[in-house]
Amino acid sequence: MNKENNIYTVLFACLMVVVVGSILAYLASALSGKIKENERFEKQQNILYAMGVNENEGEGSVNFVPTDVVEEEFSTYITEQLIIEGDQITKDDQAYMIDLKKELDKLKDGATPKLPVFIGNKDGQTYYIVPMYGKGLWDAIWGFMALDKNMVVQGVYFDHKAETPGLGANIKQRYFMDDFTGESILNGSNYTGIKVVKGNNDPVNEIKDDNEVDALAGATITGNGVSAMIAKTVNLYKDYFETLRNQG
Amino acid sequence: MAILSKKDSKLILDPLADNNPITIQVLGICSALAITAELKASIVMALSVLFVLGLGNVVISLMRNIIPSKIRIIVQLVVVATLVIIVDQVLKAFAYELSKTLAVFVGLIITNCIIMGRFEAFALGNGVWRSFLDGIGNAAGYGVILIIVGFFRELLGSGTLLGFPVLGNPIEKTGLYAIGYENNGFMLLSPMALIVVGILIWVQRSRNPALIEEN
């Protein structure tokens, strides 16, 4: 058969699309259950990580609770899951499965987003954990921030889809995330969030009352993205935080 | 090499030195800039390309007699993209952590010009075994440069290798830092990757003057 003939070319293209399409479709449906479960475990791991339930050893490691026990640990440490929708606060133990990106998109249409809050309890201390979602240099960045009642950060977890390895991708390194612990999202009584700044003369982050942490070299835009993400989150949850503080 | 004939072993060894895809053919520069700020990422990228190029060359070579030449580039793209997506999905299901580390490389692999280049220049016209060797050889040549660049950028830029501090602690001023050494933050930026590649090209050409073009 003549390979250069148009009919052959079109037939070849059609056949190729059908074959490749079916392979990928089969694979996606066969694996989707397993992939969804992995994603669910990951969310639970991340939330627990932010409140300090993790298996970190030594200085540099970021180790989550292993997947085979994460479900159990999650129900032990997370005592309550709330959804804030406008003025209404409801309990929902599936709140962690909310897709924050979709909820934030609702804001653009003027609708009220559903904002989850996770209340954790470890060694008698209560943690209020909020999810975050924002933009880095290349793609999405997200994370979780655990606060105490006085709006002091007790731990954060950041992650990213496609930041530059070695530069922006380092937002998920211990030395960056640990800097946030102890910083307050309050400046006086204003909800200012925490800024990632270059050259704040505080590379080891000893000053905890300046609402600033030291930036990563070579990752200015990712750092700005983190600042913006925290500011946006703090602004969204402001009313809820305010009621927490007034409870005394 | 006894297992491979002289011609076959040339397929593997040539791209490692005198016909290196990066330093001689200047292909795949974009990913060499993007991910070499640390050694680990360079190694992961080198292995991913090794896998995709080895397998992709085999698939294209198997199909070489039925691919219509008018749409061969599209067919090549479909083959790379499918391979990469299959690997990505399988890793997501069975090695979730690893898949997250690789997520950023997926796009870089699909658009890597070395892969398309080898499909077009070699696999379309050669047998399966030779195409496989050619794929492995070129991916290795690419990987070697990536790893060398990653090694210098991480060592001089962050003072670490694979994340381990090898030059001492810059904040507590131990090791080399005690005598006033500073990390060069400039090494972390992309232009330095080009400069390191440039130095490699210079070294390679002055060692082998046959590589220098006549003007």
CSV table of C-alpha atoms in Angstrom, one decimal:
chain,number,residue,atom,x,y,z
A,1,MET,CA,0.0,0.0,0.0
A,2,ASN,CA,1.2,3.5,-0.8
A,3,LYS,CA,2.3,5.2,2.5
A,4,GLU,CA,2.2,8.7,1.0
A,5,ASN,CA,-1.4,8.5,-0.1
A,6,ASN,CA,-3.8,10.9,1.7
A,7,ILE,CA,-6.3,8.2,2.6
A,8,TYR,CA,-3.6,6.1,4.3
A,9,THR,CA,-2.4,9.2,6.2
A,10,VAL,CA,-5.8,10.0,7.5
A,11,LEU,CA,-6.6,6.4,8.4
A,12,PHE,CA,-3.3,6.1,10.2
A,13,ALA,CA,-4.0,9.3,12.2
A,14,CYS,CA,-7.5,8.1,13.2
A,15,LEU,CA,-6.2,4.7,14.2
A,16,MET,CA,-3.4,6.2,16.2
A,17,VAL,CA,-5.8,8.4,18.1
A,18,VAL,CA,-8.2,5.6,18.8
A,19,VAL,CA,-5.4,3.3,20.1
A,20,VAL,CA,-3.6,5.9,22.2
A,21,GLY,CA,-7.0,7.2,23.5
A,22,SER,CA,-8.1,3.8,24.6
A,23,ILE,CA,-4.8,3.0,26.3
A,24,LEU,CA,-4.9,6.2,28.2
A,25,ALA,CA,-8.6,6.0,29.1
A,26,TYR,CA,-8.2,2.5,30.3
A,27,LEU,CA,-5.2,3.4,32.4
A,28,ALA,CA,-6.9,6.4,33.9
A,29,SER,CA,-10.0,4.5,34.9
A,30,ALA,CA,-8.1,1.5,36.2
A,31,LEU,CA,-5.8,3.7,38.4
A,32,SER,CA,-8.2,6.4,39.4
A,33,GLY,CA,-9.3,4.7,42.6
A,34,LYS,CA,-5.8,4.2,43.8
A,35,ILE,CA,-4.8,7.8,42.8
A,36,LYS,CA,-7.8,9.3,44.6
A,37,GLU,CA,-6.9,7.4,47.7
A,38,ASN,CA,-3.3,8.6,47.5
A,39,GLU,CA,-4.5,12.2,47.2
A,40,ARG,CA,-6.8,11.8,50.2
A,41,PHE,CA,-4.0,10.4,52.3
A,42,GLU,CA,-1.8,13.3,51.2
A,43,LYS,CA,-4.3,15.9,52.3
A,44,GLN,CA,-4.5,14.2,55.7
A,45,GLN,CA,-0.8,14.0,56.0
A,46,ASN,CA,-0.4,17.7,55.1
A,47,ILE,CA,-2.9,18.9,57.6
A,48,LEU,CA,-1.3,16.8,60.3
A,49,TYR,CA,2.1,18.0,59.3
A,50,ALA,CA,1.1,21.6,59.8
A,51,MET,CA,0.0,21.0,63.4
A,52,GLY,CA,3.3,19.2,64.1
A,53,VAL,CA,2.1,15.6,63.8
A,54,ASN,CA,4.9,14.2,61.7
A,55,GLU,CA,7.8,11.8,61.7
A,56,ASN,CA,10.5,14.4,61.2
A,57,GLU,CA,14.0,13.3,62.3
A,58,GLY,CA,16.9,15.6,62.6
A,59,GLU,CA,17.3,18.9,60.9
A,60,GLY,CA,16.4,18.6,57.3
A,61,SER,CA,13.8,15.9,56.9
A,62,VAL,CA,10.2,16.3,56.0
A,63,ASN,CA,8.5,13.0,56.9
A,64,PHE,CA,4.8,12.6,57.1
A,65,VAL,CA,2.8,10.1,59.1
A,66,PRO,CA,3.0,6.9,57.1
A,67,THR,CA,0.0,6.2,54.8
A,68,ASP,CA,-1.1,3.0,56.5
A,69,VAL,CA,-1.8,4.8,59.8
A,70,VAL,CA,-2.7,8.3,58.6
A,71,GLU,CA,-6.5,7.8,58.6
A,72,GLU,CA,-6.4,6.7,62.2
A,73,GLU,CA,-4.0,9.5,63.3
A,74,PHE,CA,-6.2,12.0,61.5
A,75,SER,CA,-9.3,11.1,63.4
A,76,THR,CA,-7.3,11.1,66.6
A,77,TYR,CA,-5.8,14.5,66.3
A,78,ILE,CA,-8.3,16.4,64.3
A,79,THR,CA,-11.2,16.8,66.7
A,80,GLU,CA,-13.5,18.9,64.6
A,81,GLN,CA,-13.8,20.0,60.9
A,82,LEU,CA,-15.9,23.1,60.2
A,83,ILE,CA,-17.1,24.7,57.0
A,84,ILE,CA,-17.5,28.5,57.0
A,85,GLU,CA,-20.0,29.6,54.4
A,86,GLY,CA,-20.6,33.3,54.9
A,87,ASP,CA,-22.0,33.7,58.4
A,88,GLN,CA,-22.8,30.1,58.8
A,89,ILE,CA,-20.5,27.6,60.4
A,90,THR,CA,-21.3,23.9,60.0
A,91,LYS,CA,-19.6,20.8,61.1
A,92,ASP,CA,-18.6,18.3,58.4
A,93,ASP,CA,-16.2,15.5,58.8
A,94,GLN,CA,-15.5,15.5,55.0
A,95,ALA,CA,-14.5,19.1,55.1
A,96,TYR,CA,-10.9,18.2,54.2
A,97,MET,CA,-11.9,17.0,50.8
A,98,ILE,CA,-13.1,20.4,49.8
A,99,ASP,CA,-11.3,21.6,46.7
A,100,LEU,CA,-10.2,25.1,47.8
A,101,LYS,CA,-9.4,26.2,44.2
A,102,LYS,CA,-13.0,25.7,43.1
A,103,GLU,CA,-14.2,27.5,46.2
A,104,LEU,CA,-12.0,30.5,45.6
A,105,ASP,CA,-13.1,30.6,42.0
A,106,LYS,CA,-16.6,31.1,43.3
A,107,LEU,CA,-15.4,34.5,44.7
A,108,LYS,CA,-15.0,35.8,41.2
A,109,ASP,CA,-18.6,35.1,40.4
A,110,GLY,CA,-19.7,36.8,43.6
A,111,ALA,CA,-20.8,33.6,45.3
A,112,THR,CA,-19.9,32.6,48.8
A,113,PRO,CA,-17.2,30.0,49.0
A,114,LYS,CA,-17.1,27.1,51.5
A,115,LEU,CA,-14.0,27.6,53.6
A,116,PRO,CA,-12.8,24.6,55.7
A,117,VAL,CA,-11.2,24.9,59.1
A,118,PHE,CA,-9.7,22.0,61.0
A,119,ILE,CA,-9.4,22.0,64.7
A,120,GLY,CA,-6.7,19.8,66.1
A,121,ASN,CA,-5.7,18.9,69.5
A,122,LYS,CA,-2.3,17.7,70.5
A,123,ASP,CA,-0.9,17.4,74.1
A,124,GLY,CA,-3.7,19.7,75.4
A,125,GLN,CA,-3.0,22.5,72.9
A,126,THR,CA,-5.6,23.5,70.3
A,127,TYR,CA,-4.6,24.2,66.8
A,128,TYR,CA,-6.7,26.0,64.1
A,129,ILE,CA,-5.6,24.8,60.7
A,130,VAL,CA,-6.6,26.6,57.5
A,131,PRO,CA,-5.9,25.6,53.9
A,132,MET,CA,-4.2,28.0,51.5
A,133,TYR,CA,-4.1,28.2,47.8
A,134,GLY,CA,-2.2,30.7,45.5
A,135,LYS,CA,0.0,31.2,42.5
A,136,GLY,CA,3.8,30.7,42.3
A,137,LEU,CA,6.0,31.4,39.3
A,138,TRP,CA,4.9,28.6,37.0
A,139,ASP,CA,1.8,27.1,38.5
A,140,ALA,CA,-0.3,26.6,41.7
A,141,ILE,CA,1.1,26.7,45.2
A,142,TRP,CA,-0.9,25.6,48.2
A,143,GLY,CA,-0.5,24.7,51.8
A,144,PHE,CA,-1.8,24.5,55.3
A,145,MET,CA,-1.2,26.9,58.3
A,146,ALA,CA,-1.8,25.9,61.9
A,147,LEU,CA,-2.5,28.8,64.3
A,148,ASP,CA,-3.1,29.1,68.0
A,149,LYS,CA,-5.9,31.2,69.5
A,150,ASN,CA,-3.6,34.3,69.5
A,151,MET,CA,-3.0,34.0,65.8
A,152,VAL,CA,0.6,32.9,66.3
A,153,VAL,CA,1.7,30.3,63.6
A,154,GLN,CA,2.4,26.9,65.1
A,155,GLY,CA,3.5,25.3,61.9
A,156,VAL,CA,3.0,25.5,58.1
A,157,TYR,CA,3.1,23.1,55.2
A,158,PHE,CA,3.7,24.4,51.6
A,159,ASP,CA,3.6,22.5,48.4
A,160,HIS,CA,3.7,23.4,44.7
A,161,LYS,CA,2.9,22.0,41.4
A,162,ALA,CA,5.8,23.0,39.2
A,163,GLU,CA,8.1,25.6,40.9
A,164,THR,CA,11.7,25.5,39.7
A,165,PRO,CA,13.7,22.7,41.3
A,166,GLY,CA,16.4,24.0,43.6
A,167,LEU,CA,14.8,27.5,43.7
A,168,GLY,CA,11.1,28.0,44.2
A,169,ALA,CA,10.6,24.3,44.9
A,170,ASN,CA,12.5,24.9,48.1
A,171,ILE,CA,9.3,26.4,49.7
A,172,LYS,CA,8.6,22.8,50.8
A,173,GLN,CA,12.0,22.5,52.6
A,174,ARG,CA,12.2,22.4,56.3
A,175,TYR,CA,14.4,25.5,56.6
A,176,PHE,CA,11.9,27.6,54.8
A,177,MET,CA,8.7,26.3,56.5
A,178,ASP,CA,10.2,26.2,60.0
A,179,ASP,CA,10.9,30.0,59.7
A,180,PHE,CA,7.1,30.7,59.9
A,181,THR,CA,6.7,29.0,63.3
A,182,GLY,CA,6.3,31.6,66.0
A,183,GLU,CA,5.5,34.5,63.6
A,184,SER,CA,2.2,36.2,64.1
A,185,ILE,CA,-0.3,37.0,61.3
A,186,LEU,CA,-1.4,40.0,63.4
A,187,ASN,CA,0.3,43.3,63.5
A,188,GLY,CA,-1.2,45.0,66.5
A,189,SER,CA,-4.8,44.3,65.7
A,190,ASN,CA,-4.5,44.3,61.9
A,191,TYR,CA,-4.5,41.0,60.0
A,192,THR,CA,-1.4,41.6,57.9
A,193,GLY,CA,-0.3,38.0,57.3
A,194,ILE,CA,3.4,37.1,57.0
A,195,LYS,CA,5.6,38.5,54.2
A,196,VAL,CA,8.5,36.7,52.5
A,197,VAL,CA,11.1,39.4,52.1
A,198,LYS,CA,14.6,39.7,50.8
A,199,GLY,CA,17.4,41.1,53.0
A,200,ASN,CA,15.4,41.6,56.2
A,201,ASN,CA,18.7,41.2,58.1
A,202,ASP,CA,17.3,38.3,59.9
A,203,PRO,CA,18.5,35.2,58.0
A,204,VAL,CA,18.1,32.8,61.0
A,205,ASN,CA,14.7,34.3,61.7
A,206,GLU,CA,15.2,35.2,65.3
A,207,ILE,CA,12.9,38.3,65.2
A,208,LYS,CA,9.5,36.8,65.6
A,209,ASP,CA,7.3,40.0,65.8
A,210,ASP,CA,8.1,41.6,62.4
A,211,ASN,CA,5.6,39.6,60.3
A,212,GLU,CA,8.5,38.7,58.0
A,213,VAL,CA,10.5,35.7,57.1
A,214,ASP,CA,13.7,35.6,55.0
A,215,ALA,CA,13.2,34.9,51.3
A,216,LEU,CA,14.8,32.1,49.2
A,217,ALA,CA,17.7,33.2,47.0
A,218,GLY,CA,16.7,33.1,43.3
A,219,ALA,CA,13.0,32.5,44.0
A,220,THR,CA,11.6,36.0,44.3
A,221,ILE,CA,8.3,35.4,42.5
A,222,THR,CA,7.6,32.1,44.3
A,223,GLY,CA,8.3,34.0,47.6
A,224,ASN,CA,5.9,36.8,46.6
A,225,GLY,CA,3.4,34.2,45.7
A,226,VAL,CA,3.6,32.7,49.3
A,227,SER,CA,3.2,36.2,50.8
A,228,ALA,CA,0.2,36.9,48.6
A,229,MET,CA,-1.3,33.4,49.4
A,230,ILE,CA,-1.0,34.0,53.2
A,231,ALA,CA,-2.5,37.5,52.9
A,232,LYS,CA,-5.4,36.2,50.9
A,233,THR,CA,-6.1,33.4,53.3
A,234,VAL,CA,-5.9,35.6,56.3
A,235,ASN,CA,-8.3,38.1,54.7
A,236,LEU,CA,-10.8,35.4,54.0
A,237,TYR,CA,-10.7,33.9,57.5
A,238,LYS,CA,-10.5,37.3,59.3
A,239,ASP,CA,-14.0,37.2,60.7
A,240,TYR,CA,-13.6,33.7,62.0
A,241,PHE,CA,-10.2,34.5,63.6
A,242,GLU,CA,-11.7,37.5,65.2
A,243,THR,CA,-14.4,35.5,66.9
A,244,LEU,CA,-11.7,33.0,68.1
A,245,ARG,CA,-9.7,35.8,69.7
A,246,ASN,CA,-12.7,37.3,71.4
A,247,GLN,CA,-13.6,34.0,73.0
A,248,GLY,CA,-10.6,34.7,75.1
B,1,MET,CA,33.0,-4.4,24.9
B,2,ALA,CA,32.5,-7.9,23.8
B,3,ILE,CA,28.7,-8.0,23.8
B,4,LEU,CA,28.4,-5.2,21.4
B,5,SER,CA,30.0,-5.0,18.0
B,6,LYS,CA,32.3,-2.0,17.3
B,7,LYS,CA,29.6,-0.2,15.4
B,8,ASP,CA,27.1,-0.7,18.1
B,9,SER,CA,29.3,0.4,21.0
B,10,LYS,CA,30.0,3.5,19.0
B,11,LEU,CA,26.3,4.3,19.2
B,12,ILE,CA,26.6,4.4,22.9
B,13,LEU,CA,30.0,6.0,23.4
B,14,ASP,CA,29.9,8.7,20.7
B,15,PRO,CA,27.2,10.8,22.3
B,16,LEU,CA,29.1,10.6,25.6
B,17,ALA,CA,32.0,12.6,24.2
B,18,ASP,CA,32.6,13.7,20.6
B,19,ASN,CA,29.0,13.9,19.5
B,20,ASN,CA,27.4,15.0,22.8
B,21,PRO,CA,23.9,16.2,22.4
B,22,ILE,CA,24.4,19.2,24.6
B,23,THR,CA,28.0,20.4,24.2
B,24,ILE,CA,28.3,19.5,20.5
B,25,GLN,CA,24.8,19.5,19.0
B,26,VAL,CA,23.6,22.1,21.5
B,27,LEU,CA,20.2,20.4,21.9
B,28,GLY,CA,18.2,20.2,25.1
B,29,ILE,CA,19.7,23.4,26.5
B,30,CYS,CA,16.3,24.5,27.9
B,31,SER,CA,16.0,21.7,30.4
B,32,ALA,CA,19.7,21.9,31.2
B,33,LEU,CA,19.1,25.5,32.4
B,34,ALA,CA,15.8,24.8,34.1
B,35,ILE,CA,16.5,22.0,36.5
B,36,THR,CA,20.3,21.9,37.3
B,37,ALA,CA,20.2,24.2,40.3
B,38,GLU,CA,20.6,21.1,42.4
B,39,LEU,CA,22.2,17.7,41.8
B,40,LYS,CA,19.2,15.5,42.7
B,41,ALA,CA,16.9,17.1,40.2
B,42,SER,CA,19.6,16.7,37.5
B,43,ILE,CA,19.9,13.0,38.3
B,44,VAL,CA,16.1,12.5,38.3
B,45,MET,CA,15.8,14.3,34.9
B,46,ALA,CA,18.7,12.3,33.5
B,47,LEU,CA,17.1,9.0,34.5
B,48,SER,CA,13.7,10.0,33.2
B,49,VAL,CA,15.1,11.0,29.8
B,50,LEU,CA,17.1,7.8,29.7
B,51,PHE,CA,13.8,5.8,30.1
B,52,VAL,CA,11.7,7.8,27.7
B,53,LEU,CA,14.3,8.1,25.0
B,54,GLY,CA,15.3,4.4,25.2
B,55,LEU,CA,11.7,3.2,25.0
B,56,GLY,CA,10.6,5.9,22.6
B,57,ASN,CA,13.3,5.1,20.1
B,58,VAL,CA,12.2,1.4,20.2
B,59,VAL,CA,8.6,2.2,19.6
B,60,ILE,CA,9.3,4.6,16.8
B,61,SER,CA,11.7,2.2,15.2
B,62,LEU,CA,9.1,-0.6,15.4
B,63,MET,CA,6.6,1.7,13.6
B,64,ARG,CA,9.1,3.2,11.1
B,65,ASN,CA,7.8,1.3,8.1
B,66,ILE,CA,4.1,2.3,8.6
B,67,ILE,CA,4.4,5.9,9.7
B,68,PRO,CA,3.2,8.2,6.9
B,69,SER,CA,6.0,10.8,6.4
B,70,LYS,CA,3.6,13.7,6.2
B,71,ILE,CA,2.5,13.4,9.8
B,72,ARG,CA,5.6,11.8,11.3
B,73,ILE,CA,6.4,14.7,13.6
B,74,ILE,CA,2.9,14.5,15.1
B,75,VAL,CA,3.2,10.7,15.5
B,76,GLN,CA,6.5,11.2,17.3
B,77,LEU,CA,4.9,13.8,19.6
B,78,VAL,CA,2.1,11.4,20.4
B,79,VAL,CA,4.5,8.6,21.2
B,80,VAL,CA,6.5,10.7,23.7
B,81,ALA,CA,3.5,12.2,25.3
B,82,THR,CA,1.8,8.9,25.7
B,83,LEU,CA,4.9,7.3,27.2
B,84,VAL,CA,5.3,10.1,29.6
B,85,ILE,CA,1.7,10.1,30.7
B,86,ILE,CA,1.7,6.4,31.2
B,87,VAL,CA,4.7,6.6,33.4
B,88,ASP,CA,3.2,9.6,35.3
B,89,GLN,CA,-0.1,7.8,36.0
B,90,VAL,CA,1.5,4.5,37.1
B,91,LEU,CA,3.8,6.4,39.4
B,92,LYS,CA,0.9,8.4,40.8
B,93,ALA,CA,-0.9,5.2,41.7
B,94,PHE,CA,2.0,3.1,43.0
B,95,ALA,CA,4.8,5.5,44.0
B,96,TYR,CA,3.0,8.7,44.9
B,97,GLU,CA,5.9,10.5,46.5
B,98,LEU,CA,8.2,9.9,43.5
B,99,SER,CA,5.5,11.1,41.1
B,100,LYS,CA,5.3,14.4,42.9
B,101,THR,CA,9.0,14.9,42.6
B,102,LEU,CA,8.7,14.1,38.9
B,103,ALA,CA,5.6,16.2,38.1
B,104,VAL,CA,7.7,19.2,37.1
B,105,PHE,CA,9.7,17.2,34.7
B,106,VAL,CA,6.8,15.8,32.7
B,107,GLY,CA,6.5,18.9,30.5
B,108,LEU,CA,10.2,19.3,30.1
B,109,ILE,CA,10.6,15.7,28.9
B,110,ILE,CA,7.8,16.0,26.3
B,111,THR,CA,9.3,19.1,24.8
B,112,ASN,CA,12.9,18.0,25.0
B,113,CYS,CA,14.4,18.5,21.6
B,114,ILE,CA,16.9,15.7,22.1
B,115,ILE,CA,14.0,13.2,22.2
B,116,MET,CA,12.4,14.5,19.0
B,117,GLY,CA,15.8,14.9,17.4
B,118,ARG,CA,16.7,11.2,17.9
B,119,PHE,CA,13.4,9.9,16.8
B,120,GLU,CA,13.6,12.0,13.6
B,121,ALA,CA,17.3,11.4,12.9
B,122,PHE,CA,17.8,7.9,14.0
B,123,ALA,CA,14.9,5.7,15.0
B,124,LEU,CA,12.9,6.4,11.8
B,125,GLY,CA,15.7,4.9,9.7
B,126,ASN,CA,17.3,2.2,11.8
B,127,GLY,CA,16.5,-1.1,13.4
B,128,VAL,CA,15.1,-1.7,16.9
B,129,TRP,CA,18.3,-2.8,18.6
B,130,ARG,CA,20.4,0.0,17.2
B,131,SER,CA,17.7,2.6,17.9
B,132,PHE,CA,17.6,1.4,21.5
B,133,LEU,CA,21.4,1.7,21.9
B,134,ASP,CA,21.3,5.2,20.2
B,135,GLY,CA,18.6,6.3,22.6
B,136,ILE,CA,20.4,5.1,25.7
B,137,GLY,CA,23.7,6.6,24.4
B,138,ASN,CA,22.2,10.0,23.7
B,139,ALA,CA,20.3,10.1,27.0
B,140,ALA,CA,23.4,9.2,28.8
B,141,GLY,CA,25.4,11.9,27.1
B,142,TYR,CA,22.7,14.4,28.0
B,143,GLY,CA,22.6,13.1,31.6
B,144,VAL,CA,26.3,13.3,32.1
B,145,ILE,CA,26.3,17.0,31.2
B,146,LEU,CA,23.3,17.7,33.4
B,147,ILE,CA,24.9,16.0,36.3
B,148,ILE,CA,28.2,17.9,35.9
B,149,VAL,CA,26.3,21.2,35.7
B,150,GLY,CA,24.1,20.3,38.6
B,151,PHE,CA,27.2,19.3,40.7
B,152,PHE,CA,28.9,22.6,40.2
B,153,ARG,CA,25.8,24.7,40.6
B,154,GLU,CA,24.7,23.1,43.8
B,155,LEU,CA,28.2,22.9,45.3
B,156,LEU,CA,29.1,26.6,44.5
B,157,GLY,CA,25.6,28.0,44.9
B,158,SER,CA,24.3,26.3,48.0
B,159,GLY,CA,27.5,24.6,49.4
B,160,THR,CA,25.6,21.3,49.5
B,161,LEU,CA,25.5,18.1,47.4
B,162,LEU,CA,22.3,16.1,47.2
B,163,GLY,CA,21.2,18.3,50.0
B,164,PHE,CA,24.0,17.4,52.4
B,165,PRO,CA,26.2,20.3,53.5
B,166,VAL,CA,29.7,19.5,52.3
B,167,LEU,CA,31.4,22.8,52.9
B,168,GLY,CA,30.3,23.4,56.4
B,169,ASN,CA,27.4,25.5,57.8
B,170,PRO,CA,27.2,29.0,56.3
B,171,ILE,CA,25.1,30.4,59.2
B,172,GLU,CA,27.2,29.0,62.1
B,173,LYS,CA,30.4,29.7,60.1
B,174,THR,CA,31.9,26.2,60.3
B,175,GLY,CA,34.1,24.4,57.7
B,176,LEU,CA,35.2,26.5,54.7
B,177,TYR,CA,32.9,29.4,55.9
B,178,ALA,CA,35.1,29.8,58.9
B,179,ILE,CA,37.8,31.3,56.7
B,180,GLY,CA,35.5,33.7,55.0
B,181,TYR,CA,34.2,31.6,52.1
B,182,GLU,CA,30.7,32.6,50.8
B,183,ASN,CA,28.2,30.8,48.7
B,184,ASN,CA,27.8,32.3,45.2
B,185,GLY,CA,24.1,32.9,44.9
B,186,PHE,CA,24.5,33.8,41.3
B,187,MET,CA,25.2,30.1,40.6
B,188,LEU,CA,21.6,29.3,41.4
B,189,LEU,CA,20.3,31.5,38.6
B,190,SER,CA,19.8,30.1,35.1
B,191,PRO,CA,22.4,32.2,33.3
B,192,MET,CA,25.1,30.4,35.2
B,193,ALA,CA,24.0,27.1,33.8
B,194,LEU,CA,24.7,28.5,30.3
B,195,ILE,CA,28.1,29.7,31.5
B,196,VAL,CA,29.0,26.3,33.0
B,197,VAL,CA,27.9,24.6,29.8
B,198,GLY,CA,30.0,27.1,27.9
B,199,ILE,CA,33.0,26.3,30.0
B,200,LEU,CA,32.4,22.5,29.4
B,201,ILE,CA,32.3,23.2,25.6
B,202,TRP,CA,35.5,25.1,25.8
B,203,VAL,CA,37.3,22.4,27.8
B,204,GLN,CA,36.1,19.7,25.4
B,205,ARG,CA,37.1,21.6,22.3
B,206,SER,CA,40.5,22.5,23.5
B,207,ARG,CA,41.2,18.9,24.4
B,208,ASN,CA,40.0,17.7,21.0
B,209,PRO,CA,40.8,20.4,18.4
B,210,ALA,CA,39.2,18.3,15.7
B,211,LEU,CA,35.8,19.5,17.0
B,212,ILE,CA,36.6,23.1,16.2
B,213,GLU,CA,34.9,24.3,13.0
B,214,GLU,CA,37.0,25.9,10.3
B,215,ASN,CA,35.8,29.4,9.5
